[in-house]
N, CA, C and O atoms as a GROMACS GRO file, in nm:
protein
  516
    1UNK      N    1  -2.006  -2.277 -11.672
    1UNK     CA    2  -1.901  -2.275 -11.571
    1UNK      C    3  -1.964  -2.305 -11.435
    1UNK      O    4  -2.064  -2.246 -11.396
    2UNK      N    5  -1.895  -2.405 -11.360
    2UNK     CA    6  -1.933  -2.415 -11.254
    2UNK      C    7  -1.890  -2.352 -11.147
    2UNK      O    8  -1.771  -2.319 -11.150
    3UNK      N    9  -1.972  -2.319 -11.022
    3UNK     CA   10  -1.966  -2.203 -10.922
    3UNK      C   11  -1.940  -2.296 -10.812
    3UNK      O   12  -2.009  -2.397 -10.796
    4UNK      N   13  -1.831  -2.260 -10.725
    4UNK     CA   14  -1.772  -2.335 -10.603
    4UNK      C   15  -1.892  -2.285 -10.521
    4UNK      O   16  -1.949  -2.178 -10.540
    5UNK      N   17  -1.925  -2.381 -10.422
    5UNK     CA   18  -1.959  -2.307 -10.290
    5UNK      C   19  -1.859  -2.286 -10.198
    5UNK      O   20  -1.766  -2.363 -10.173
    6UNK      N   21  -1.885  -2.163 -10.143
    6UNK     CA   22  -1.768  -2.179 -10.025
    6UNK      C   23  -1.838  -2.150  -9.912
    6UNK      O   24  -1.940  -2.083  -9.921
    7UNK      N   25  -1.784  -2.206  -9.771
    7UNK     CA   26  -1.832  -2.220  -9.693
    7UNK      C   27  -1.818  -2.135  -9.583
    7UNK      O   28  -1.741  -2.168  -9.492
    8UNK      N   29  -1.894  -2.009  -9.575
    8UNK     CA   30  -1.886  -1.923  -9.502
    8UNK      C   31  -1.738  -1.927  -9.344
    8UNK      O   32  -1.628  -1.874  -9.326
    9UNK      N   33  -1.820  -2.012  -9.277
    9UNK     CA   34  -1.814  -2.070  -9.154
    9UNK      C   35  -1.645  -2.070  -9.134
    9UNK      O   36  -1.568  -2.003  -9.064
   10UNK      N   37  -1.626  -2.190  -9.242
   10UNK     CA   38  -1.449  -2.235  -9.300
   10UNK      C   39  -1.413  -2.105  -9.314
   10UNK      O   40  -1.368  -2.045  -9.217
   11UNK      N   41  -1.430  -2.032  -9.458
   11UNK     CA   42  -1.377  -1.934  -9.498
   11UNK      C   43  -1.344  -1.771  -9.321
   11UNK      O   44  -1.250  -1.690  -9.327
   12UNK      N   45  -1.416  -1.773  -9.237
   12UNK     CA   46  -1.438  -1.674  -9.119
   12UNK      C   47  -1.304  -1.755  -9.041
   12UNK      O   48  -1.205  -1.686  -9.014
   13UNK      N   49  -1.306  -1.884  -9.011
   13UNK     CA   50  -1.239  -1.957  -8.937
   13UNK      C   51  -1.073  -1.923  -8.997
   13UNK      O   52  -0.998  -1.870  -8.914
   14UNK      N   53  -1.037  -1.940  -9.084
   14UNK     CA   54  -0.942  -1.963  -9.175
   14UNK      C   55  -0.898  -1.777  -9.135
   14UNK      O   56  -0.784  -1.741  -9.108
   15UNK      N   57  -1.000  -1.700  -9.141
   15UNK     CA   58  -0.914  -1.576  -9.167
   15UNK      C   59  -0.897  -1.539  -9.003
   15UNK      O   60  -0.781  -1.513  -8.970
   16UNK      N   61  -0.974  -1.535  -8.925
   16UNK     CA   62  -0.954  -1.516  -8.792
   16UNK      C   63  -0.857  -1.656  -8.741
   16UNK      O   64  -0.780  -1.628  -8.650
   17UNK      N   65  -0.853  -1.747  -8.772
   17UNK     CA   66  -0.748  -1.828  -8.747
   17UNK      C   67  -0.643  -1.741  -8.804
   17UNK      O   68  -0.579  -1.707  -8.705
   18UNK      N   69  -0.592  -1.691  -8.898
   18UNK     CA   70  -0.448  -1.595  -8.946
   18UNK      C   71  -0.490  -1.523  -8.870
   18UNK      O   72  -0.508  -1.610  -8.784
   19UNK      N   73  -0.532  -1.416  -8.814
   19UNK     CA   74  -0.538  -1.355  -8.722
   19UNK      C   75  -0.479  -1.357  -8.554
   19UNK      O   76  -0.429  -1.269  -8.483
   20UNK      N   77  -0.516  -1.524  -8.528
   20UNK     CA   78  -0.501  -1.526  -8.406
   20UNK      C   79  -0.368  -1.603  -8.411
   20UNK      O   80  -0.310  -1.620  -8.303
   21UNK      N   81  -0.289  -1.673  -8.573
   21UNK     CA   82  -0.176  -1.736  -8.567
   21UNK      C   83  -0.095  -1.622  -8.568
   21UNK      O   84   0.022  -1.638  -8.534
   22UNK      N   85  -0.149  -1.468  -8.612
   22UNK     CA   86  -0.016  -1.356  -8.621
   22UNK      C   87  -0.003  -1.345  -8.414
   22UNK      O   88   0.097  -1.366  -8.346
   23UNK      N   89  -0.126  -1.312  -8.372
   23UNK     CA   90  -0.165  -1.274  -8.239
   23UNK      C   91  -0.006  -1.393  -8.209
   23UNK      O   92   0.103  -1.340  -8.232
   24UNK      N   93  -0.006  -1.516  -8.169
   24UNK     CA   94   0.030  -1.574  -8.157
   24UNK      C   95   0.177  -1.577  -8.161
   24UNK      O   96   0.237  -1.595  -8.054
   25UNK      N   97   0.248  -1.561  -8.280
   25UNK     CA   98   0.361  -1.520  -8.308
   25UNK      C   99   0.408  -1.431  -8.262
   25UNK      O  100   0.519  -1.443  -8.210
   26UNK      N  101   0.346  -1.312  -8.264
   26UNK     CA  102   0.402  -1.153  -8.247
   26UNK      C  103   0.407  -1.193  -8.046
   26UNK      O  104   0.508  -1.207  -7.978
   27UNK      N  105   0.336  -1.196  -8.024
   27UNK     CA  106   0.379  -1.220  -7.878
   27UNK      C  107   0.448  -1.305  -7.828
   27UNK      O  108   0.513  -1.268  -7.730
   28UNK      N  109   0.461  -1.423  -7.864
   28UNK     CA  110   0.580  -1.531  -7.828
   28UNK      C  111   0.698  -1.500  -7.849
   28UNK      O  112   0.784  -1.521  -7.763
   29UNK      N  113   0.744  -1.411  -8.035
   29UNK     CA  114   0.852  -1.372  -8.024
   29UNK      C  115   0.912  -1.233  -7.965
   29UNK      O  116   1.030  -1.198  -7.951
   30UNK      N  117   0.790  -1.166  -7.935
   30UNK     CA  118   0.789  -1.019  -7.829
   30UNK      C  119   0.848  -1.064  -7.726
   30UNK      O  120   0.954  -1.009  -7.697
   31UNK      N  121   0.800  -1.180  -7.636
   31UNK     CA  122   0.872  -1.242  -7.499
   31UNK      C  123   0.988  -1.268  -7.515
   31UNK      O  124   1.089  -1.209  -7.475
   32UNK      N  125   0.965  -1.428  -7.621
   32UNK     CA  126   1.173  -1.467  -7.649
   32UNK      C  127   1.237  -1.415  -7.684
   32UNK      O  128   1.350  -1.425  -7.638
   33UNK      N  129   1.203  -1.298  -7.820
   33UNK     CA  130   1.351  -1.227  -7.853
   33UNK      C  131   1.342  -1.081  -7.767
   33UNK      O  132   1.449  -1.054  -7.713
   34UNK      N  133   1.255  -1.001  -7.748
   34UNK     CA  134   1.285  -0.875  -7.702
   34UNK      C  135   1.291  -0.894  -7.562
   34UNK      O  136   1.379  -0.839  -7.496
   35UNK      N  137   1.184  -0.984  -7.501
   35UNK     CA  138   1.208  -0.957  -7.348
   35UNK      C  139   1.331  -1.081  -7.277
   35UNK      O  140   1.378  -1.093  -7.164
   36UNK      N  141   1.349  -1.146  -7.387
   36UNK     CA  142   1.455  -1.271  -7.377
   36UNK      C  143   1.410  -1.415  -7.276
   36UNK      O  144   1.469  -1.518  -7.243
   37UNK      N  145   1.278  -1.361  -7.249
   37UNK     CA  146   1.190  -1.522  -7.163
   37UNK      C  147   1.221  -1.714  -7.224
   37UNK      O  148   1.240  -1.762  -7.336
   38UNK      N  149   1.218  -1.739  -7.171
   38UNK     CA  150   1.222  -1.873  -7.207
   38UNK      C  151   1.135  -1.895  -7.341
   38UNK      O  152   1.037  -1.822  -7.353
   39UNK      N  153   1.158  -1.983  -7.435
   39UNK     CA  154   1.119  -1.987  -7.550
   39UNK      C  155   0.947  -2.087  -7.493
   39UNK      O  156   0.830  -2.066  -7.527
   40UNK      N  157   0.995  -2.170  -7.418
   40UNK     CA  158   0.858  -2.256  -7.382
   40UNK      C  159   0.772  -2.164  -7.265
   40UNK      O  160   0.649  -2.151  -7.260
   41UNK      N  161   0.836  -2.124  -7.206
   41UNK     CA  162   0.743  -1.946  -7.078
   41UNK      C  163   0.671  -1.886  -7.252
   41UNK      O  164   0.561  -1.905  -7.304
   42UNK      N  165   0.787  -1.814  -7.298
   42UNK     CA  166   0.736  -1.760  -7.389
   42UNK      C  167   0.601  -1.838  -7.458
   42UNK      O  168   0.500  -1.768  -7.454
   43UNK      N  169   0.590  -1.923  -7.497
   43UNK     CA  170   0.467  -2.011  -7.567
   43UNK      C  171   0.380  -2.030  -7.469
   43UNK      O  172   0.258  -2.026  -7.485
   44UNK      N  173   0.414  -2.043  -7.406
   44UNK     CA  174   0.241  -2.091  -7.292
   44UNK      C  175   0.222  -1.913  -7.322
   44UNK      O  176   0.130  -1.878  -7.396
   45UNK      N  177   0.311  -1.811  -7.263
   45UNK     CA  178   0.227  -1.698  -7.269
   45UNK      C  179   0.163  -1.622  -7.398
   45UNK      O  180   0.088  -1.526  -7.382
   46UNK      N  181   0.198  -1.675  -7.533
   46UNK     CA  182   0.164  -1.665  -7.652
   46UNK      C  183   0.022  -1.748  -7.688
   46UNK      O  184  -0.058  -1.714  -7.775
   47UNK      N  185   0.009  -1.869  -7.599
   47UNK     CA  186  -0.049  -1.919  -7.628
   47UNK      C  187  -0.225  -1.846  -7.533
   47UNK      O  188  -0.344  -1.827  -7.557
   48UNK      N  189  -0.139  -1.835  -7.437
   48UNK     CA  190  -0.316  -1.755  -7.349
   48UNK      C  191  -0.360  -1.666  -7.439
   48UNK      O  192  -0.467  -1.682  -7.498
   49UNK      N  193  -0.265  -1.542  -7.463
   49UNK     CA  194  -0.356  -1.468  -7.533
   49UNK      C  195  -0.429  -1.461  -7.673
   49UNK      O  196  -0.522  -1.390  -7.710
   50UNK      N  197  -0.327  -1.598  -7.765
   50UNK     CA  198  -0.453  -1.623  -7.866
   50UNK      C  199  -0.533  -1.650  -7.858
   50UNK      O  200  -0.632  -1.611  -7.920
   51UNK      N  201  -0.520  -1.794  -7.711
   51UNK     CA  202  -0.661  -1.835  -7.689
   51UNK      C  203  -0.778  -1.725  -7.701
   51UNK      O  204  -0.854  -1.706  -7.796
   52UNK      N  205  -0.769  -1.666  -7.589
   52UNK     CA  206  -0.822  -1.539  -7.554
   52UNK      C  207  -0.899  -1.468  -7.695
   52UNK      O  208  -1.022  -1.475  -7.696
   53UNK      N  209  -0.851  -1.422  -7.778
   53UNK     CA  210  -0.866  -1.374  -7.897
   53UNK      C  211  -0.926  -1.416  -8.000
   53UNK      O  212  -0.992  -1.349  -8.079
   54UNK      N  213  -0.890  -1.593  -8.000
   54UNK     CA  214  -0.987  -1.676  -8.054
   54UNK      C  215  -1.135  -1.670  -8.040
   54UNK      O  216  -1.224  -1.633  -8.116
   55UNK      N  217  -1.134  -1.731  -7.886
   55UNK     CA  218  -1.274  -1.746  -7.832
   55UNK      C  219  -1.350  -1.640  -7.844
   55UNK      O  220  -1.470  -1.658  -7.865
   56UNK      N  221  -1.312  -1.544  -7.838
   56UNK     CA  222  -1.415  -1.350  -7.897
   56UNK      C  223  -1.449  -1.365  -8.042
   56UNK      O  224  -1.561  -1.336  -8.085
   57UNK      N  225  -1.347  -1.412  -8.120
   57UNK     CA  226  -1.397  -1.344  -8.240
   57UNK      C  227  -1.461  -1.523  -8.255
   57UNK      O  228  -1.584  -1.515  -8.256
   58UNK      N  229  -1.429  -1.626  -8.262
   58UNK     CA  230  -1.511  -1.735  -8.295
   58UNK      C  231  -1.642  -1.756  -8.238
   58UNK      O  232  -1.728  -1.814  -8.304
   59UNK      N  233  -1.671  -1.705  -8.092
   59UNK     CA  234  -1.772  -1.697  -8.008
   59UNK      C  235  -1.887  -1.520  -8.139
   59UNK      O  236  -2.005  -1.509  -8.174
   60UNK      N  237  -1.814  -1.469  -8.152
   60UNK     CA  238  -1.899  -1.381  -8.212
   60UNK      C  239  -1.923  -1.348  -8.385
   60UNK      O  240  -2.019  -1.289  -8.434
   61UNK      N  241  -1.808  -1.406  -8.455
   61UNK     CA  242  -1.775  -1.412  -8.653
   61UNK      C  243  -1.797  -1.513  -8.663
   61UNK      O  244  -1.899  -1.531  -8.730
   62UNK      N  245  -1.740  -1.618  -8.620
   62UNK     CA  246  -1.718  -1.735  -8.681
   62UNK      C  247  -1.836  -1.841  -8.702
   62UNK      O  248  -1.876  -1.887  -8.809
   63UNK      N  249  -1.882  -1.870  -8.568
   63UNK     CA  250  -1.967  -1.972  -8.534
   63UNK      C  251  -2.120  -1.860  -8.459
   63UNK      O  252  -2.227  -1.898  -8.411
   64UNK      N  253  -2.086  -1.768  -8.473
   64UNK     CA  254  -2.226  -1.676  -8.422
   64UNK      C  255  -2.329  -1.709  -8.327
   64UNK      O  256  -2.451  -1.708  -8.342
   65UNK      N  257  -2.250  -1.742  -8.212
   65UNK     CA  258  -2.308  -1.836  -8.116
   65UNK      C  259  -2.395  -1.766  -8.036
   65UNK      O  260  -2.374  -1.648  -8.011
   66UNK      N  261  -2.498  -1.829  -7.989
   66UNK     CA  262  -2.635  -1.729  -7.927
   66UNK      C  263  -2.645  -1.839  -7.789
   66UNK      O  264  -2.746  -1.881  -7.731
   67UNK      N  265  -2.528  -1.861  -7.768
   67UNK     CA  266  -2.532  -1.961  -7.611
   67UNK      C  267  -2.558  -1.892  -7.499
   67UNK      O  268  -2.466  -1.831  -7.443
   68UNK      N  269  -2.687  -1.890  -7.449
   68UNK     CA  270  -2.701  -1.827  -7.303
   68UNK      C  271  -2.574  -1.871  -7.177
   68UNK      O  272  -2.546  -1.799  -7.081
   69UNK      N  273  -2.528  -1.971  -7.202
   69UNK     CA  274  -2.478  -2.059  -7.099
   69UNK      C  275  -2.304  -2.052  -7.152
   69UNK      O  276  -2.245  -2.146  -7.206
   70UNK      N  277  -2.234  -1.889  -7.112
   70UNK     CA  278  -2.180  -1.835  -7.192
   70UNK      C  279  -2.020  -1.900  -7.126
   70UNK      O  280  -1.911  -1.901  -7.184
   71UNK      N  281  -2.057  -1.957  -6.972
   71UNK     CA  282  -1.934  -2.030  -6.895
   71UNK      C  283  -1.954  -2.134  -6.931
   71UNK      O  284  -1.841  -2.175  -6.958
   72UNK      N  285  -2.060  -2.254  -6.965
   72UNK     CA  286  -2.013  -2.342  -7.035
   72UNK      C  287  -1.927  -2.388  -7.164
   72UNK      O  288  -1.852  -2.483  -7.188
   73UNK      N  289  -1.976  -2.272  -7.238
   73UNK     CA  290  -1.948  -2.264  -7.364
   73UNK      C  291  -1.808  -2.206  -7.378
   73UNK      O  292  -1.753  -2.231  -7.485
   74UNK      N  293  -1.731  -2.125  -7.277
   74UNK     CA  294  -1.600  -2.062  -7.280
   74UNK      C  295  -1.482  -2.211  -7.194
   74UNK      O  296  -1.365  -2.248  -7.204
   75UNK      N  297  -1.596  -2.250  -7.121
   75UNK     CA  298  -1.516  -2.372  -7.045
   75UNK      C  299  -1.465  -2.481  -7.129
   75UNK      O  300  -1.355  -2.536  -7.129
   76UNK      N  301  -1.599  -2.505  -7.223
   76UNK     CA  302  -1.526  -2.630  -7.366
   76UNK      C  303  -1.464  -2.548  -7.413
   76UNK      O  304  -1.416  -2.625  -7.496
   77UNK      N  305  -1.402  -2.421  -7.446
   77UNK     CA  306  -1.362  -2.357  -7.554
   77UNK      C  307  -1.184  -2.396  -7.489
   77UNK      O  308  -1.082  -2.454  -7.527
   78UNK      N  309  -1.222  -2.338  -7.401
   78UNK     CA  310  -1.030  -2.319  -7.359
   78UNK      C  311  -1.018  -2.461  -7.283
   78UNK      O  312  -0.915  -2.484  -7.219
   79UNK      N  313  -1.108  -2.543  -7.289
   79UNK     CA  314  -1.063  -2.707  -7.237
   79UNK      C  315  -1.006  -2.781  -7.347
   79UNK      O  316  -0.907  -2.854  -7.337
   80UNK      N  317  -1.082  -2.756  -7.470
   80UNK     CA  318  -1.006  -2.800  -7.579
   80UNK      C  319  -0.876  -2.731  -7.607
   80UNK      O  320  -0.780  -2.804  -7.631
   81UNK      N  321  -0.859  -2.602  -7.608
   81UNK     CA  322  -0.728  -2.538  -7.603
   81UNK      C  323  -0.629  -2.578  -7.517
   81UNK      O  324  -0.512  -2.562  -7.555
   82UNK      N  325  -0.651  -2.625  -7.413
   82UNK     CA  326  -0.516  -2.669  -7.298
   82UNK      C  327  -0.450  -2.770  -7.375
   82UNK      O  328  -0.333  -2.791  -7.409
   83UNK      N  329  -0.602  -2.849  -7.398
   83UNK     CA  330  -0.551  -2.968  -7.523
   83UNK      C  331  -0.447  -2.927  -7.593
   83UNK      O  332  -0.333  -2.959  -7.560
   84UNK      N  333  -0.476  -2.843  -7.711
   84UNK     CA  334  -0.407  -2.838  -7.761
   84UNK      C  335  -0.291  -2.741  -7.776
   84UNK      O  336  -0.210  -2.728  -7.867
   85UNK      N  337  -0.310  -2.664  -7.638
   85UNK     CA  338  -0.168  -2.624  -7.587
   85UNK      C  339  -0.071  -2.690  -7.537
   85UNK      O  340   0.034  -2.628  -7.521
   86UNK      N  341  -0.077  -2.838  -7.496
   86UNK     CA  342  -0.002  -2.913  -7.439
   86UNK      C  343   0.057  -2.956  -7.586
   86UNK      O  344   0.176  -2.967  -7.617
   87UNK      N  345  -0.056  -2.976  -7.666
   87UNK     CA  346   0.048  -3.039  -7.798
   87UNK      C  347   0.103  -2.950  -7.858
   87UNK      O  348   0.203  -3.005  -7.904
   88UNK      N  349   0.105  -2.821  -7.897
   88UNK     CA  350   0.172  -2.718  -7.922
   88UNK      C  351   0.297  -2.704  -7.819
   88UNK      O  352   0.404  -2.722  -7.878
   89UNK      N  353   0.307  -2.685  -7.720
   89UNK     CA  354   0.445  -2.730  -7.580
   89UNK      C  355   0.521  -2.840  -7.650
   89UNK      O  356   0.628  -2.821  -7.707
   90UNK      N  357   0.463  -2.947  -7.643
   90UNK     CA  358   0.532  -3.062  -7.670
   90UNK      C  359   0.602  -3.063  -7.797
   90UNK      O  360   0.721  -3.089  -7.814
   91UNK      N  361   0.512  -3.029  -7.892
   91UNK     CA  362   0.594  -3.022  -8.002
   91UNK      C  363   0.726  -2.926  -8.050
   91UNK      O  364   0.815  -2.934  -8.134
   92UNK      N  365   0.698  -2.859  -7.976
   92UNK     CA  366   0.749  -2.676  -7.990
   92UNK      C  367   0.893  -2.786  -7.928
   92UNK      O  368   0.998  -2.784  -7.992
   93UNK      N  369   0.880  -2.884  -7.788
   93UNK     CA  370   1.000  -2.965  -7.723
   93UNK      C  371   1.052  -3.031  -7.793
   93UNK      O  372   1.172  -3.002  -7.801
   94UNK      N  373   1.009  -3.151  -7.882
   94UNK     CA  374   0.949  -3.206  -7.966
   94UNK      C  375   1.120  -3.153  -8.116
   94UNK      O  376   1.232  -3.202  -8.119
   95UNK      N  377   1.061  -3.044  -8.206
   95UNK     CA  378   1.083  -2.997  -8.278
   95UNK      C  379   1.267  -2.922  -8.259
   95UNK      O  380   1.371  -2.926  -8.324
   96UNK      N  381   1.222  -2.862  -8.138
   96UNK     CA  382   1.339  -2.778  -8.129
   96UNK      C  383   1.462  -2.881  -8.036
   96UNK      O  384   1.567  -2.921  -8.088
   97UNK      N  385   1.433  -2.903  -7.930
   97UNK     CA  386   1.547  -2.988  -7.811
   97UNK      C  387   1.565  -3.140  -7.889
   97UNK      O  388   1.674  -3.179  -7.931
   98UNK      N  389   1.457  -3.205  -7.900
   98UNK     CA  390   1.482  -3.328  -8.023
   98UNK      C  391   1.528  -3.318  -8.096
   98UNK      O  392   1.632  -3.383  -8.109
   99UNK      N  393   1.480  -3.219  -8.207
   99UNK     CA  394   1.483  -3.265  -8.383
   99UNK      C  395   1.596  -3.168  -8.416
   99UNK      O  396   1.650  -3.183  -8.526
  100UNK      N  397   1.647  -3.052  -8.322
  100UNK     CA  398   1.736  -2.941  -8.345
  100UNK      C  399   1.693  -2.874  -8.440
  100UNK      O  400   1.773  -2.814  -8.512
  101UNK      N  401   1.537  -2.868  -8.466
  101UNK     CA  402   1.489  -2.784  -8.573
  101UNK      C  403   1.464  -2.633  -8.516
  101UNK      O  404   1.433  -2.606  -8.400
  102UNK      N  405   1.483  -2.554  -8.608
  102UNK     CA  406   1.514  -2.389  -8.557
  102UNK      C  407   1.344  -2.338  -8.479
  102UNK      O  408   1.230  -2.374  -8.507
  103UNK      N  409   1.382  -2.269  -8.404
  103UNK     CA  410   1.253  -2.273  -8.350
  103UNK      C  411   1.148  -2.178  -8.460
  103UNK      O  412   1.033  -2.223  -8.466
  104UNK      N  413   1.169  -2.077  -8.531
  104UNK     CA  414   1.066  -2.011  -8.641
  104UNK      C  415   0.985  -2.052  -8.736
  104UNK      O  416   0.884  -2.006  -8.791
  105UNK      N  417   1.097  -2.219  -8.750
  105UNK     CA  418   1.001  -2.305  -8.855
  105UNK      C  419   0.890  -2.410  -8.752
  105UNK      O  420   0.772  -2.444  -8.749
  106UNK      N  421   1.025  -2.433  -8.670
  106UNK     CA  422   0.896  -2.476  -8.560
  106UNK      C  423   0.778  -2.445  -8.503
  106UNK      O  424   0.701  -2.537  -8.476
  107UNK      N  425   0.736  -2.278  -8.468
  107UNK     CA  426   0.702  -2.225  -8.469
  107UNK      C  427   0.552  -2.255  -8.571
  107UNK      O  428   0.437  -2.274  -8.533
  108UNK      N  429   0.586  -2.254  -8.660
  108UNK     CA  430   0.503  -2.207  -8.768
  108UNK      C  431   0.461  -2.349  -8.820
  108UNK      O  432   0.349  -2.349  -8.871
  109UNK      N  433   0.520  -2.460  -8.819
  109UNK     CA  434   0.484  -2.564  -8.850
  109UNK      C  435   0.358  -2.626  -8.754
  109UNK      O  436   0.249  -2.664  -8.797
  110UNK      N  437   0.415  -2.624  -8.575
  110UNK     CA  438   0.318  -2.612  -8.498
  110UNK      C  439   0.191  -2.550  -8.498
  110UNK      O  440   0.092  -2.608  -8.455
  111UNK      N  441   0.186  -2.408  -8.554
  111UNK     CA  442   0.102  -2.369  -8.538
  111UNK      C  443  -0.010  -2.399  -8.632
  111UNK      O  444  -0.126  -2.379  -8.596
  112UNK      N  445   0.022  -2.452  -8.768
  112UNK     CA  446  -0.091  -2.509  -8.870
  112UNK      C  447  -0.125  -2.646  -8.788
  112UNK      O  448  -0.245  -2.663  -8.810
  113UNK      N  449  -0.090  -2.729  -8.723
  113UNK     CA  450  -0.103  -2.843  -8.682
  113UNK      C  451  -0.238  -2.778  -8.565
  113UNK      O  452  -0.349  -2.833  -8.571
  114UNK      N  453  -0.213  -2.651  -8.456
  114UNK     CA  454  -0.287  -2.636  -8.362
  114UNK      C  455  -0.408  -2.618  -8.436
  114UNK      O  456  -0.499  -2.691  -8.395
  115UNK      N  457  -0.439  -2.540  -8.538
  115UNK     CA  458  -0.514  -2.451  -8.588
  115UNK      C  459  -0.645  -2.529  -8.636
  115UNK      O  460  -0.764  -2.498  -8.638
  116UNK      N  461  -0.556  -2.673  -8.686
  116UNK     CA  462  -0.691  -2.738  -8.755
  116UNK      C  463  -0.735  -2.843  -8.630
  116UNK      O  464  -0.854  -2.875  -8.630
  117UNK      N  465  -0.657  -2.896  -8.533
  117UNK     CA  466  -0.686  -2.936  -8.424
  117UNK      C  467  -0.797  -2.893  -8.374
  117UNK      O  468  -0.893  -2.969  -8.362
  118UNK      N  469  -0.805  -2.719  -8.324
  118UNK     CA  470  -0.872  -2.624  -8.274
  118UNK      C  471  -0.973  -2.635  -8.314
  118UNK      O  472  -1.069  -2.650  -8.238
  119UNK      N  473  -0.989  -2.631  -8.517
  119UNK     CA  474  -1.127  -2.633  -8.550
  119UNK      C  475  -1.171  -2.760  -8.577
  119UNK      O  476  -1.257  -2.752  -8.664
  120UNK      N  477  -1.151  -2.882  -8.542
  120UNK     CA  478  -1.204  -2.950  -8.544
  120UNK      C  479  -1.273  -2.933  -8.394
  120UNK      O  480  -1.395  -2.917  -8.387
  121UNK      N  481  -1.201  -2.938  -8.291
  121UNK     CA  482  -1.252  -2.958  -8.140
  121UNK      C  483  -1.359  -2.821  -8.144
  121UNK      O  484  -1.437  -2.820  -8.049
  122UNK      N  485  -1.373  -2.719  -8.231
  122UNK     CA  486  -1.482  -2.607  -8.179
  122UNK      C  487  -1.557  -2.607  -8.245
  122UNK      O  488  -1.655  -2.540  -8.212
  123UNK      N  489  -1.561  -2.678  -8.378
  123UNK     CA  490  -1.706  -2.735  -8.462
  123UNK      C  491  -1.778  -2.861  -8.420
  123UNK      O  492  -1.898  -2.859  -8.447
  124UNK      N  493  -1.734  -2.970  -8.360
  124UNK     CA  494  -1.802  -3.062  -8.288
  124UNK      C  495  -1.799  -3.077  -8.165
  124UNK      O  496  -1.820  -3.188  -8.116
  125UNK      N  497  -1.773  -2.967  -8.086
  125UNK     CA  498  -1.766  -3.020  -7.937
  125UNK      C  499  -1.825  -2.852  -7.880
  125UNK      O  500  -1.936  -2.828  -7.832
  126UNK      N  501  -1.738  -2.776  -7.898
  126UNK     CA  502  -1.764  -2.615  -7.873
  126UNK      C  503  -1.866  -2.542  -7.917
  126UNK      O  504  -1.917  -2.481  -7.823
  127UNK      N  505  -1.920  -2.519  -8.022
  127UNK     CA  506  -2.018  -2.436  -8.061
  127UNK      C  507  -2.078  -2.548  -8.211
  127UNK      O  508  -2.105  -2.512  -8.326
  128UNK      N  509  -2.083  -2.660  -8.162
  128UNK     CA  510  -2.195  -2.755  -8.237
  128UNK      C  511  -2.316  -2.708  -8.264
  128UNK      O  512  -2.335  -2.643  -8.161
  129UNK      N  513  -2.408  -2.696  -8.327
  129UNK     CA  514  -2.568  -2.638  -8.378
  129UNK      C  515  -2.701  -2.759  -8.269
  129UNK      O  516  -2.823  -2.744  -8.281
   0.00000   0.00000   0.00000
């Protein structure tokens, strides 16, 4: 029988990515439905604090980064994130005001799209070896 490898790195990414897609959710819909904020207010502010949450646990589980140069390394982190907070915005515009798609699936559809975005831009650009 043959034995998969699995790849640490992926496998850390993948679970702290669910992590930071719940982070993500639970506060966007904390703003739009309980505090009743704008659904796109709501997402930019959903979106800081995953960032936020990301960069800790990927800066310390994921990619186990030993970067002295800890503002460079946070500066590519959330430069690529604006990135792909603008495409998360857009689409979230995109999905819901365009396509009249409900925003929960939208929601959630977006957010697998950010996720692998993310790890592509923080394995070759962010915390590269």
């Amino acid at each position: 029988m043959k034995y998969i490898k699995i790849d640490r790195e992926l496998v850390l990414y993948v679970v702290f990515g669910a992590f930071t897609f719940f982070v993500n959710i639970i506060v966007y819909f904390f703003f739009e439905d309980v505090l009743g904020v704008n659904y796109l207010i709501s997402n930019i502010i959903a979106w800081f604090f995953s960032v936020l949450f990301a960069y800790i646990t990927n800066r310390i589980w994921v990619f186990e980064s030993k970067s002295p140069d800890i503002l460079k390394e946070m500066s590519l982190f959330f430069g690529g994130r604006i990135f792909s907070g603008v495409v998360d915005t857009a689409l979230m515009y995109l999905f819901i005001d365009v396509l009249t798609i409900g925003d929960t699936i939208s929601k959630i559809v977006v957010q697998i799209i950010v996720i692998v975005l993310n790890y592509i831009f923080s394995k070759l650009i962010v915390f590269k070896d």
